[in-house]
mmCIF file of C-alpha atoms in Angstrom:
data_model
loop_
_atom_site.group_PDB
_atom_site.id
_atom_site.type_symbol
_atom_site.label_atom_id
_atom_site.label_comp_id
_atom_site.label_asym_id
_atom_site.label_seq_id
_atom_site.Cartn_x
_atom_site.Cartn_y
_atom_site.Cartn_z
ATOM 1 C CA UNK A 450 0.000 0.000 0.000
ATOM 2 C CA UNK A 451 0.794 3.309 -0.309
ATOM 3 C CA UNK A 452 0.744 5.332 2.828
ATOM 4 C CA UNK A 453 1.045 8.803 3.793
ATOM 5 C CA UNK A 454 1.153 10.377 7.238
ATOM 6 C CA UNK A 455 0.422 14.298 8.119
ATOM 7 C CA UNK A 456 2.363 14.595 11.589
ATOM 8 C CA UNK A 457 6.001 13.190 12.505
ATOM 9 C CA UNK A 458 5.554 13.047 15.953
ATOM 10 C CA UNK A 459 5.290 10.186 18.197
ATOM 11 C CA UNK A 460 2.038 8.607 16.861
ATOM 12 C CA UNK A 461 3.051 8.927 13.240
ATOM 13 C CA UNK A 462 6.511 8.184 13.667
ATOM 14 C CA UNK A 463 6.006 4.931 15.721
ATOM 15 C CA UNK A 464 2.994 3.788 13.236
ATOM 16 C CA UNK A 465 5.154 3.985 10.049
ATOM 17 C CA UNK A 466 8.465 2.268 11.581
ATOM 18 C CA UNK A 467 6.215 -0.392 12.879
ATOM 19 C CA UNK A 468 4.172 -0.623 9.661
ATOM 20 C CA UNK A 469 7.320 -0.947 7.624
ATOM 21 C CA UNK A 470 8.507 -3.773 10.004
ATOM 22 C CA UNK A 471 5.308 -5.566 9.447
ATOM 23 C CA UNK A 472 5.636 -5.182 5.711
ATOM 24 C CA UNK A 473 8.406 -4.159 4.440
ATOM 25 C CA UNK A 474 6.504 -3.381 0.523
ATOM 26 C CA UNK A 475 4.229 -0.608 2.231
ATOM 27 C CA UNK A 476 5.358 2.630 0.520
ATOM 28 C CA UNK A 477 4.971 5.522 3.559
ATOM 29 C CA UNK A 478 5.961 9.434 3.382
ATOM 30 C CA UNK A 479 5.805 11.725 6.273
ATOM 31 C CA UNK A 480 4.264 15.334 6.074
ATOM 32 C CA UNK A 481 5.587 17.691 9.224
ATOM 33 C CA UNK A 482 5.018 21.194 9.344
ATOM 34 C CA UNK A 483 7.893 22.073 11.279
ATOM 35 C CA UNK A 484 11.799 21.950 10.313
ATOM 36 C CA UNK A 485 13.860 18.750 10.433
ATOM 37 C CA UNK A 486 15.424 20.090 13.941
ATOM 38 C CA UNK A 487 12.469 21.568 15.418
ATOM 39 C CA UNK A 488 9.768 20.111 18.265
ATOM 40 C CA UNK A 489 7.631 21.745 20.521
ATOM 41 C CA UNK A 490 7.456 21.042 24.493
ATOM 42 C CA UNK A 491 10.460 19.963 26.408
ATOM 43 C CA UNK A 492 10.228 16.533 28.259
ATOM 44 C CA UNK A 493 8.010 14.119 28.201
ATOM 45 C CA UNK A 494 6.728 10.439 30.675
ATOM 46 C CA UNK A 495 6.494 7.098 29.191
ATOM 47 C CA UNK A 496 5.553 3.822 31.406
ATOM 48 C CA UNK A 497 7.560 0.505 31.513
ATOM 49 C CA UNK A 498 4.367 -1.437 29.820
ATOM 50 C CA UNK A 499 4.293 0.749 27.126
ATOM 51 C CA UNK A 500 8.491 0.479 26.005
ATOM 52 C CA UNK A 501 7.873 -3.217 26.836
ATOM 53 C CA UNK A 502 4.980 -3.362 24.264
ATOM 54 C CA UNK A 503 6.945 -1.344 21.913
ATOM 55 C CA UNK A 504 10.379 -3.475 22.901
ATOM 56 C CA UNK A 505 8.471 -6.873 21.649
ATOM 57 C CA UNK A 506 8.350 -5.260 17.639
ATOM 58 C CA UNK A 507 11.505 -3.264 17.709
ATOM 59 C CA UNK A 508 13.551 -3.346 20.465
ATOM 60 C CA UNK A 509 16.510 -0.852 18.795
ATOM 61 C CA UNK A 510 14.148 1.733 19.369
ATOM 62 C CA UNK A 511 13.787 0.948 22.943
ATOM 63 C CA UNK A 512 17.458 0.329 23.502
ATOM 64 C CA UNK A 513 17.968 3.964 21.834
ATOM 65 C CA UNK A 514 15.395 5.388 23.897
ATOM 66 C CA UNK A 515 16.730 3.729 27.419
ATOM 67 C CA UNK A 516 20.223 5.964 26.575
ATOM 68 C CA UNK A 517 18.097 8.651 27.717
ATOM 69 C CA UNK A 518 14.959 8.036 29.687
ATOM 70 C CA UNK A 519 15.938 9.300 33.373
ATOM 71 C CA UNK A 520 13.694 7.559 36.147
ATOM 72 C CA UNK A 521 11.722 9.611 38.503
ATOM 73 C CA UNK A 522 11.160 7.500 42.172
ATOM 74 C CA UNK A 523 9.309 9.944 43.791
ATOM 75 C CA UNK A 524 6.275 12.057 43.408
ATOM 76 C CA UNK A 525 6.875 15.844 45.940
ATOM 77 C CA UNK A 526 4.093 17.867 46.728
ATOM 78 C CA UNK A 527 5.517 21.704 48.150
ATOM 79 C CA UNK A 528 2.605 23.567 49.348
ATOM 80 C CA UNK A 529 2.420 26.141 52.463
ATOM 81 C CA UNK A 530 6.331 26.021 53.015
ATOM 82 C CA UNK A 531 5.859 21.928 53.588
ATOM 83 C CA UNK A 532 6.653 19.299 51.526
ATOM 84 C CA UNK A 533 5.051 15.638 51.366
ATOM 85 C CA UNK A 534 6.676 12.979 49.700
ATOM 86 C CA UNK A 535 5.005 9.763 48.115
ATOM 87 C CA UNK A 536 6.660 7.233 46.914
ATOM 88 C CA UNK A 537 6.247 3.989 44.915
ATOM 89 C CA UNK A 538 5.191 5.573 41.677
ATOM 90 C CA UNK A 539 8.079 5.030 39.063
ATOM 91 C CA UNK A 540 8.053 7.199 36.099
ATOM 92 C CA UNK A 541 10.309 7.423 32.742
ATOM 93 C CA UNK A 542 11.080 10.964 31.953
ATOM 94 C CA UNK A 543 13.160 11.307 28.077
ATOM 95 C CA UNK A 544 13.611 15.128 26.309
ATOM 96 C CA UNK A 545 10.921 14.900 23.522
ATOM 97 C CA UNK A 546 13.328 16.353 21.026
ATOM 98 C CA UNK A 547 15.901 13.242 21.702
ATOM 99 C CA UNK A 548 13.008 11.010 21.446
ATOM 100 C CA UNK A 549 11.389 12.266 18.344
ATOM 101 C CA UNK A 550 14.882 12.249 16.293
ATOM 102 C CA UNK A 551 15.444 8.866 17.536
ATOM 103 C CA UNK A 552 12.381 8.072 16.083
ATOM 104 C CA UNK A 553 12.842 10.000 12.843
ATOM 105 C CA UNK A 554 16.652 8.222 12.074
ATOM 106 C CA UNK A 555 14.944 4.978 12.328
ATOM 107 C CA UNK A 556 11.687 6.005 10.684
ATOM 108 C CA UNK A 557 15.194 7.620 8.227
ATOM 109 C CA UNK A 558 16.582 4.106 8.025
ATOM 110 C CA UNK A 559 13.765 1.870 6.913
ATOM 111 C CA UNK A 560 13.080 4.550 4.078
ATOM 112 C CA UNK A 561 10.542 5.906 4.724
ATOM 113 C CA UNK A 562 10.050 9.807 3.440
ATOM 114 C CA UNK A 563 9.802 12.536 5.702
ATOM 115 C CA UNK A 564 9.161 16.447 4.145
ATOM 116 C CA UNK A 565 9.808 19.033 6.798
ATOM 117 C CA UNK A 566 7.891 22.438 6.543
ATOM 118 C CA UNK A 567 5.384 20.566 4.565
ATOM 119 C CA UNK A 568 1.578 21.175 5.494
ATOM 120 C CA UNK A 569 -1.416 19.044 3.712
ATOM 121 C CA UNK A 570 -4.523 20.728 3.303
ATOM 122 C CA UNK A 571 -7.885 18.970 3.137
ATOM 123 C CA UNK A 572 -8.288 19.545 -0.241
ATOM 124 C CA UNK A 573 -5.003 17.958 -0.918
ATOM 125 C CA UNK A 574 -7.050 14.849 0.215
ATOM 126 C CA UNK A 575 -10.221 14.642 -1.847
ATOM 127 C CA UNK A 576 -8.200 12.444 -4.838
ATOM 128 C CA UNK A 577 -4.821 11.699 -2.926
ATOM 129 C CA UNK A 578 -2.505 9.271 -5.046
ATOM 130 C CA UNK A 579 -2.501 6.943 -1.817
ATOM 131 C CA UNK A 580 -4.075 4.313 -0.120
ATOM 132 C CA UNK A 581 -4.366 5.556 3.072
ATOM 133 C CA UNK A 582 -3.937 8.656 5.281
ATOM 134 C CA UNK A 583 -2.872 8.520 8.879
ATOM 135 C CA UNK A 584 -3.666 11.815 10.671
ATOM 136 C CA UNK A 585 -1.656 12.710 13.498
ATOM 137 C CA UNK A 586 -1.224 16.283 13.567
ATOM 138 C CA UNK A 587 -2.015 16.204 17.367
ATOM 139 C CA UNK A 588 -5.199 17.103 19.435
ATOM 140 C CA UNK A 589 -5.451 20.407 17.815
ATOM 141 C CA UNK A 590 -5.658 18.777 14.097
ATOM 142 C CA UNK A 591 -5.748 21.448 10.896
ATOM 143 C CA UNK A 592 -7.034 18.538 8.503
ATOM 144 C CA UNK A 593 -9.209 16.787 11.321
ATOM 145 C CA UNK A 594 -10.935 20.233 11.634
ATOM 146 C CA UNK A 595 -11.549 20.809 8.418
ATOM 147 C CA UNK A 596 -12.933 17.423 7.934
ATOM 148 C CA UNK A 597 -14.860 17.606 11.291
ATOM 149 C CA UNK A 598 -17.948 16.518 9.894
ATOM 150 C CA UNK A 599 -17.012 13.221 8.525
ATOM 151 C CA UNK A 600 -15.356 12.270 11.769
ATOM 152 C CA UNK A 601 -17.985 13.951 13.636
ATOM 153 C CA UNK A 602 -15.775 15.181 16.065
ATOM 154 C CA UNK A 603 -16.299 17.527 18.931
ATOM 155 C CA UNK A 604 -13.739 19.282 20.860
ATOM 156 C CA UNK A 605 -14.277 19.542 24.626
ATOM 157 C CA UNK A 606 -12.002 22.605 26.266
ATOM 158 C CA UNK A 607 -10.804 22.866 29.604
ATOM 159 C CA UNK A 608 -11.563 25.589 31.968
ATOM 160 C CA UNK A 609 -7.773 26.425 33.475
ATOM 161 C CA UNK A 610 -4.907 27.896 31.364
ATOM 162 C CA UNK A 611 -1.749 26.582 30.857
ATOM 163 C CA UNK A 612 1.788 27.405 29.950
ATOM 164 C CA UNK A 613 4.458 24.783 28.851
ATOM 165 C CA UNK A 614 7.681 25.956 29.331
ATOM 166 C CA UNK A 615 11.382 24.600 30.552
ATOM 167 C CA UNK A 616 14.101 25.438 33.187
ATOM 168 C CA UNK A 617 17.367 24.179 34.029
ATOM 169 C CA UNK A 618 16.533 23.804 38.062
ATOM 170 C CA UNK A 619 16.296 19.874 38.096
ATOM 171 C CA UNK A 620 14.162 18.992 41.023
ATOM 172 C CA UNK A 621 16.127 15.734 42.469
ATOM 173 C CA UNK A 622 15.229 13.389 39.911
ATOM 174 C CA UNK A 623 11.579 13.501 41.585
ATOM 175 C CA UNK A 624 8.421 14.697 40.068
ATOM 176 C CA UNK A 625 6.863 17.734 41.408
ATOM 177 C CA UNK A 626 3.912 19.392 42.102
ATOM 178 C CA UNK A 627 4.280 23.418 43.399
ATOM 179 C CA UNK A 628 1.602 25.595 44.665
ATOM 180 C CA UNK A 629 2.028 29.286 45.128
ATOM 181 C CA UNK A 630 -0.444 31.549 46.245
ATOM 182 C CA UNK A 631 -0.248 35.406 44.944
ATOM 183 C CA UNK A 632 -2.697 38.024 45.570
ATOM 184 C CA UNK A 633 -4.476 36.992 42.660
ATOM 185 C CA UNK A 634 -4.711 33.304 43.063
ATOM 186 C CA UNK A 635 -3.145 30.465 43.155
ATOM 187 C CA UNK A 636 -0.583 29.284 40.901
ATOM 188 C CA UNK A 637 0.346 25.740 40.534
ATOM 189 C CA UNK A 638 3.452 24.084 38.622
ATOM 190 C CA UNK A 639 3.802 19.893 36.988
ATOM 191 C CA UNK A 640 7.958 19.843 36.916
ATOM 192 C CA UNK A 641 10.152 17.062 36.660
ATOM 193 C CA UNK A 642 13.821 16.549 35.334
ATOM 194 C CA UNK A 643 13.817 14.956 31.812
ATOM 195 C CA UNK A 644 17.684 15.438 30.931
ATOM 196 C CA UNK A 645 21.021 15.810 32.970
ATOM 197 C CA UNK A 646 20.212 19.849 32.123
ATOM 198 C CA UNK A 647 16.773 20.725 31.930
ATOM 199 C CA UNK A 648 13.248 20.027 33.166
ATOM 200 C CA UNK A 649 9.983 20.543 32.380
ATOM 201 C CA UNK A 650 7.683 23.422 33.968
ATOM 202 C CA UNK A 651 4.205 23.795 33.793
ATOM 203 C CA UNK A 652 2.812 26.526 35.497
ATOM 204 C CA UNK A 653 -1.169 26.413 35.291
ATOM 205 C CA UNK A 654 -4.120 28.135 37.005
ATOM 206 C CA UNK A 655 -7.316 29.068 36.374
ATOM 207 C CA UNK A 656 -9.018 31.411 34.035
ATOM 208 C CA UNK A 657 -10.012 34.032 37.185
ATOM 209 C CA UNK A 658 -6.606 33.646 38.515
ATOM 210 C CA UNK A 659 -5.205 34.200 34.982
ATOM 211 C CA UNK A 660 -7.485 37.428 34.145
ATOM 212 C CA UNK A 661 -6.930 39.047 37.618
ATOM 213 C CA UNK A 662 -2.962 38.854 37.103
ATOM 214 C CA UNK A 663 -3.522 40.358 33.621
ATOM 215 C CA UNK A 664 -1.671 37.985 31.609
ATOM 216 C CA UNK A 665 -3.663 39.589 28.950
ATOM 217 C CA UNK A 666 -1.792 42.484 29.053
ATOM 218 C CA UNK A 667 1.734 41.349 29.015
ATOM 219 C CA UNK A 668 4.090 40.460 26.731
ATOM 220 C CA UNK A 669 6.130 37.032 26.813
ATOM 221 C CA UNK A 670 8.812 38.545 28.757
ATOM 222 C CA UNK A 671 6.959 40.175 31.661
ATOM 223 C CA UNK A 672 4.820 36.474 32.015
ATOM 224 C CA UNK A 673 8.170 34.811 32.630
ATOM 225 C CA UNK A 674 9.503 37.371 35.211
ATOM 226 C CA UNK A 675 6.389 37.571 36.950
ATOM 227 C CA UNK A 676 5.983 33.454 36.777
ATOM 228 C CA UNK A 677 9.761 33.508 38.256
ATOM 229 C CA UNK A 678 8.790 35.537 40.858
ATOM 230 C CA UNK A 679 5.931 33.524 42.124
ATOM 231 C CA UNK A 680 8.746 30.368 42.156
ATOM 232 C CA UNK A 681 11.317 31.728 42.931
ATOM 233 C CA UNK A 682 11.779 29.484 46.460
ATOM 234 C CA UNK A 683 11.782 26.630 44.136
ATOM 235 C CA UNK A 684 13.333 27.499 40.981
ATOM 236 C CA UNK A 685 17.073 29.050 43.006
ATOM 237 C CA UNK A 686 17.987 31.333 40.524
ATOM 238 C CA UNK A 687 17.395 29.003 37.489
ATOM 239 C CA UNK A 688 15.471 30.787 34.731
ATOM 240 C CA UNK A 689 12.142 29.847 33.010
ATOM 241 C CA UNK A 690 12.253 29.496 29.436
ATOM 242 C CA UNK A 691 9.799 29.414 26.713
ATOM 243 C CA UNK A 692 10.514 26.970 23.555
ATOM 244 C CA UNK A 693 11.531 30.336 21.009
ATOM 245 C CA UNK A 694 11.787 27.499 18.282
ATOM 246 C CA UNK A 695 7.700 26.953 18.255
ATOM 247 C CA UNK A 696 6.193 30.762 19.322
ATOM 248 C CA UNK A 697 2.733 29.609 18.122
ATOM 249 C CA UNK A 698 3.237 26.980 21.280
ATOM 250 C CA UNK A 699 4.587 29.472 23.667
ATOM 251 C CA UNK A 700 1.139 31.161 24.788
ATOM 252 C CA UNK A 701 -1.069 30.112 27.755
ATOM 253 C CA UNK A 702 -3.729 28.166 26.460
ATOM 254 C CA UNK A 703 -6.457 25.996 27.251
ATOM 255 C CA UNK A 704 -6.282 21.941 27.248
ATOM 256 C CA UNK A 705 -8.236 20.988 24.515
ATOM 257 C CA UNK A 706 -9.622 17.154 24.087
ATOM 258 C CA UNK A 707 -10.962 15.873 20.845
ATOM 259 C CA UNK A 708 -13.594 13.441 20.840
ATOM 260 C CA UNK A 709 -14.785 11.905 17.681
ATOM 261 C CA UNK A 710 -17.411 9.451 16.642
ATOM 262 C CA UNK A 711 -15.752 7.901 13.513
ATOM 263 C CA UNK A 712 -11.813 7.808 13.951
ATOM 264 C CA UNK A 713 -11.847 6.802 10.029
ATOM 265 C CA UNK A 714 -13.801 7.951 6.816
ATOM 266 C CA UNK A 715 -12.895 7.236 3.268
ATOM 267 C CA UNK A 716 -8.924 6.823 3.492
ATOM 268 C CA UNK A 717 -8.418 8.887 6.279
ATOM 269 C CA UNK A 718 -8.015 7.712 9.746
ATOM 270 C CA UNK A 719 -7.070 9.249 12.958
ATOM 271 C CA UNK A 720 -4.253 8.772 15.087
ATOM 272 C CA UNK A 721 -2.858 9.803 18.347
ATOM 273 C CA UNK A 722 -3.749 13.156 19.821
ATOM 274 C CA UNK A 723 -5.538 13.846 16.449
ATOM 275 C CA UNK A 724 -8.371 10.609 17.766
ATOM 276 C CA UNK A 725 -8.179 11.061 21.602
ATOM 277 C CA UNK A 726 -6.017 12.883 24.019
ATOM 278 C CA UNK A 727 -5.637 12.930 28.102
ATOM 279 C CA UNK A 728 -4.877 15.670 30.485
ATOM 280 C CA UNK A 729 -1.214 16.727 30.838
ATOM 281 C CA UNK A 730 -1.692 16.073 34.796
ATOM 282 C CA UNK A 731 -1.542 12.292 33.932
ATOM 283 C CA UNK A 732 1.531 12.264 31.620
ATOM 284 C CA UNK A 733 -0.124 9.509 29.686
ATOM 285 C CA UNK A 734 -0.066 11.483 25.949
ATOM 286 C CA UNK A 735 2.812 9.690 24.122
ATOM 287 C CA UNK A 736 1.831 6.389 25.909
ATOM 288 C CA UNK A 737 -1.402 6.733 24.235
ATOM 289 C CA UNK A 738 -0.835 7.937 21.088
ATOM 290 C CA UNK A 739 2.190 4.840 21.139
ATOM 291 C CA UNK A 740 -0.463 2.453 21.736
ATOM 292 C CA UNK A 741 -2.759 3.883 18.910
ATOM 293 C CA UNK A 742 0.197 3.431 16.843
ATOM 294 C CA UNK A 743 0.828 -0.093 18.107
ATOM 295 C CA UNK A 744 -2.589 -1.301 17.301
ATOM 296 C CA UNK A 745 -2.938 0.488 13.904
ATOM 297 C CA UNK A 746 -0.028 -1.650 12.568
ATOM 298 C CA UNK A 747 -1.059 -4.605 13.707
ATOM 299 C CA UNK A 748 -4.098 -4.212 12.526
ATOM 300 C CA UNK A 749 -2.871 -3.352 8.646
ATOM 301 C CA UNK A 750 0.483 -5.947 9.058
ATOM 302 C CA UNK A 751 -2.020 -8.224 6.598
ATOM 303 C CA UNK A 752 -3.541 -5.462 5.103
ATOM 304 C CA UNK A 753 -2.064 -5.226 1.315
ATOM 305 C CA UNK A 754 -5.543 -3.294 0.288
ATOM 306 C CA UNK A 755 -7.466 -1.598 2.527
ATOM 307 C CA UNK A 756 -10.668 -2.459 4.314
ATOM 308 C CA UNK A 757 -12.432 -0.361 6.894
ATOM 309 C CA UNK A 758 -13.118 -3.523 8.879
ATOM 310 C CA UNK A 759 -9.378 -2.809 9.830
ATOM 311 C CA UNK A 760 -9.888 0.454 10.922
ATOM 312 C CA UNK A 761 -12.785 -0.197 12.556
ATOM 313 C CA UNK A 762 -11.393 -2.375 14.331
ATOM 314 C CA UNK A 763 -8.559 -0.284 15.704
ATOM 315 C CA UNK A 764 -10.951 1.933 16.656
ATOM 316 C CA UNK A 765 -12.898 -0.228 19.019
ATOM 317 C CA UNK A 766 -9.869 -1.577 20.620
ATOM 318 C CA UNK A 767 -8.290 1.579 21.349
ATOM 319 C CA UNK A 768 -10.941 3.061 23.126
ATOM 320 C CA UNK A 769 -11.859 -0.070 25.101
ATOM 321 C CA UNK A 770 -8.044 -0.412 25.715
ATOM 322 C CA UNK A 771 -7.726 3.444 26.547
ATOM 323 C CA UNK A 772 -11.152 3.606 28.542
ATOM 324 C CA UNK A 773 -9.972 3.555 32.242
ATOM 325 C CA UNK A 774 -7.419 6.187 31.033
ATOM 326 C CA UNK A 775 -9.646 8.398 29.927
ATOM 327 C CA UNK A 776 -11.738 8.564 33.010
ATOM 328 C CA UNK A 777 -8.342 9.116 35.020
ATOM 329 C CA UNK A 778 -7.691 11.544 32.859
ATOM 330 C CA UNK A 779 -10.979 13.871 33.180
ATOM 331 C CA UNK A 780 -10.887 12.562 37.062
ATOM 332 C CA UNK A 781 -7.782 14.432 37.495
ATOM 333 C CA UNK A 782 -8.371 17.416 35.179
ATOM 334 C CA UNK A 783 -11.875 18.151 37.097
ATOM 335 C CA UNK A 784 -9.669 17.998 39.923
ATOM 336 C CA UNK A 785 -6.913 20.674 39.011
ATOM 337 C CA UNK A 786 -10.615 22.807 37.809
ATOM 338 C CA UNK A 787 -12.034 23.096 41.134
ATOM 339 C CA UNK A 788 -9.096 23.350 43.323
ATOM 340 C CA UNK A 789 -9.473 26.529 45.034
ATOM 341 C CA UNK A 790 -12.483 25.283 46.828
ATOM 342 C CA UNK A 791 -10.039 22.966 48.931
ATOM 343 C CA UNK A 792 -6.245 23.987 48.453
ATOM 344 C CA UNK A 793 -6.306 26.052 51.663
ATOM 345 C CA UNK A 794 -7.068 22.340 53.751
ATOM 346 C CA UNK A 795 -3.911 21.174 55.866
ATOM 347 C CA UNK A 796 -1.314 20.526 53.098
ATOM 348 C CA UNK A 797 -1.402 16.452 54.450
ATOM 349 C CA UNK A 798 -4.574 16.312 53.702
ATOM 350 C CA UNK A 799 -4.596 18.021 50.396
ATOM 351 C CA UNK A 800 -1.583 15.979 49.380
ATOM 352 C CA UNK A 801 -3.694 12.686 49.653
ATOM 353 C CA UNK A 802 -6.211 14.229 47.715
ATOM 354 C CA UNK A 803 -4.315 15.242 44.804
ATOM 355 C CA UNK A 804 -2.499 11.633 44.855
ATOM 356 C CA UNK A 805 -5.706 9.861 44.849
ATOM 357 C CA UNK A 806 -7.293 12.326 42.196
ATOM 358 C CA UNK A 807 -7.670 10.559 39.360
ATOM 359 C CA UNK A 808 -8.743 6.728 40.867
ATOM 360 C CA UNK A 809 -5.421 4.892 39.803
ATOM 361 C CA UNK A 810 -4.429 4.609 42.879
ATOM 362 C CA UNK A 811 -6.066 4.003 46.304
ATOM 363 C CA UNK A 812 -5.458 5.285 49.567
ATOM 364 C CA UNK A 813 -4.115 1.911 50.626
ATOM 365 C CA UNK A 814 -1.875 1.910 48.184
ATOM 366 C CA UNK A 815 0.056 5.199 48.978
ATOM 367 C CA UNK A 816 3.351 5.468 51.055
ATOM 368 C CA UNK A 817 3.170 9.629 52.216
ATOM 369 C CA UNK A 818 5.774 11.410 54.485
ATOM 370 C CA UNK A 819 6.379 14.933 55.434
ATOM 371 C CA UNK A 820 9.721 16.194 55.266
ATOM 372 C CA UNK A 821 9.457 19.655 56.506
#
């Protein structure tokens, strides 16, 4: 077949590399809009199940990807000048930028196509000289929107805004959760070390917070001196830094979910973000858009002309696979949404809470200490 793919990030990456394993004949070119050296976001977290899953078609790419995964043992929680520690939840942290060239040397290597700076429009899809096209532009998808009404897709939007940025403070190899309170509201930062150098920051809060501290009204430069001011106990110095590479992904923003009916029509089937996405506050993005991948390929590893019965039935395994996930996912989003009503409670107490918000985990389950 005869395969092209708008989006060479982890979903469409992983998909053709696997699909080219399966079948070597498959004929697959990438589409990215960005350059060759370019990704947005900083780090990201993958789980052990989902390398090991991932290991059992092509373990290079896993043994490439251990070089840099750093392991996080322990989950900190700073709030009111205290800090509780959990532990016993083990998390992979790897730069996305390493992890996306790994992926696009091997993607390189198997020959498959990638154009950089290259953008497919809709229209470019009507006749396309191909036998199938894999969509995985991410959750905010240019061709998914503008063919909204054949996947019958609706987007759902969160209420708090976010910023994505980076930092070289590294945080002890633990991942963090910070809570500030300003006299406009509370502000909240997700932060873990993904590299010997850097870490990720995300500072979020919500949209009353946001419009009282008139972000509106600032540039990009007085945000990140005003964010630094409102961490500066935890940041020591260390700067804040917004990815200059991607501006269009340097503004606050709101988390945006895409939920479809059809993740296939004619040709065209989603993937990844582009299908289905989960709140940042449960790192589980790349594992799911991995296991889309996963399925998708095993699904078509057969395939040498294409039937919808495949893609329908990628469809209903992913979201009965991805199910649980989802409701974690909204579980602890709803959570970060209405957490002024409780984040004054003794910081013990609202520790547990946020631990336990998303109904992975159970209160028997959790190890908690304070250390200060």
């Amino acid at each position: 077949m005869k395969i092209q793919c708008i989006g060479a990030g982890p979903a469409g990456l992983v998909f053709s590399i696997l699909t080219k394993i399966h079948n070597h004949h498959h004929d697959i070119v990438i589409y990215e809009r960005n350059l060759s050296d370019v990704t947005t976001g900083w780090g990201l977290t993958l789980s052990e199940p989902i390398l090991q899953q991932l290991a059992n078609i092509d373990p290079i790419i896993v043994e490439q990807f251990r070089l840099h995964i750093l392991t996080l043992n322990h989950v900190d929680i700073h709030i009111q000048g205290k800090t509780i520690r959990s532990s016993g939840q083990r998390l992979l942290a790897i730069s996305r930028l390493k992890m996306i060239n790994i992926l696009r040397k091997r993607a390189q290597d198997f020959g498959i196509k990638i154009h950089y700076s290259s953008s497919l429009e809709a229209e470019d899809l009507i006749n396309p000289p191909t036998d199938l096209t894999i969509i995985s532009d991410g959750s905010n998808s240019k061709v998914r929107h503008q063919l909204k009404n054949k996947f019958n897709t609706h987007i759902h939007e969160g209420k708090n805004l976010y910023l994505w940025l980076g930092t070289s403070q590294l945080f002890n190899n633990n991942f963090n959760f910070i809570f500030e309170q300003t006299e406009t509201g509370w502000f909240w930062a997700h932060c873990f070390k993904f590299e010997e150098n850097c870490s990720t920051f995300i500072v979020e809060c919500t949209y009353e917070t946001w419009i009282k501290t008139g972000f509106s009204h600032m540039d990009e430069k007085q945000t990140i001196i005003f964010l630094e001011k409102v961490f500066h106990r935890h940041l020591y110095g260390h700067p804040l830094k917004i990815n200059d590479i991607c501006r269009e992904k340097a503004y606050w923003r709101r988390f945006v979910s895409p939920i479809s009916k059809y993740w296939h029509h004619d040709k065209k089937v989603l993937l990844g973000n582009a299908a289905h996405s989960t709140h940042f506050s449960i790192g589980s993005g790349t594992k799911l858009a991995i296991g889309d991948a996963i399925v998708l390929a095993e699904n078509l590893k057969s395939c040498n002309e294409l039937n919808s019965t495949y893609l329908t039935h990628y469809q209903h395994r992913r979201e009965s696979e991805s199910y649980n996930l989802h409701i974690a996912a909204r579980n602890s989003q709803s959570w970060f949404e209405n957490i002024e009503s409780f984040i004054s409670n003794d910081p013990l107490q609202f520790s547990i809470s946020l631990l336990l918000r998303s109904g992975r985990l159970s209160s028997d389950e959790l190890s908690v200490i304070l250390l200060e």
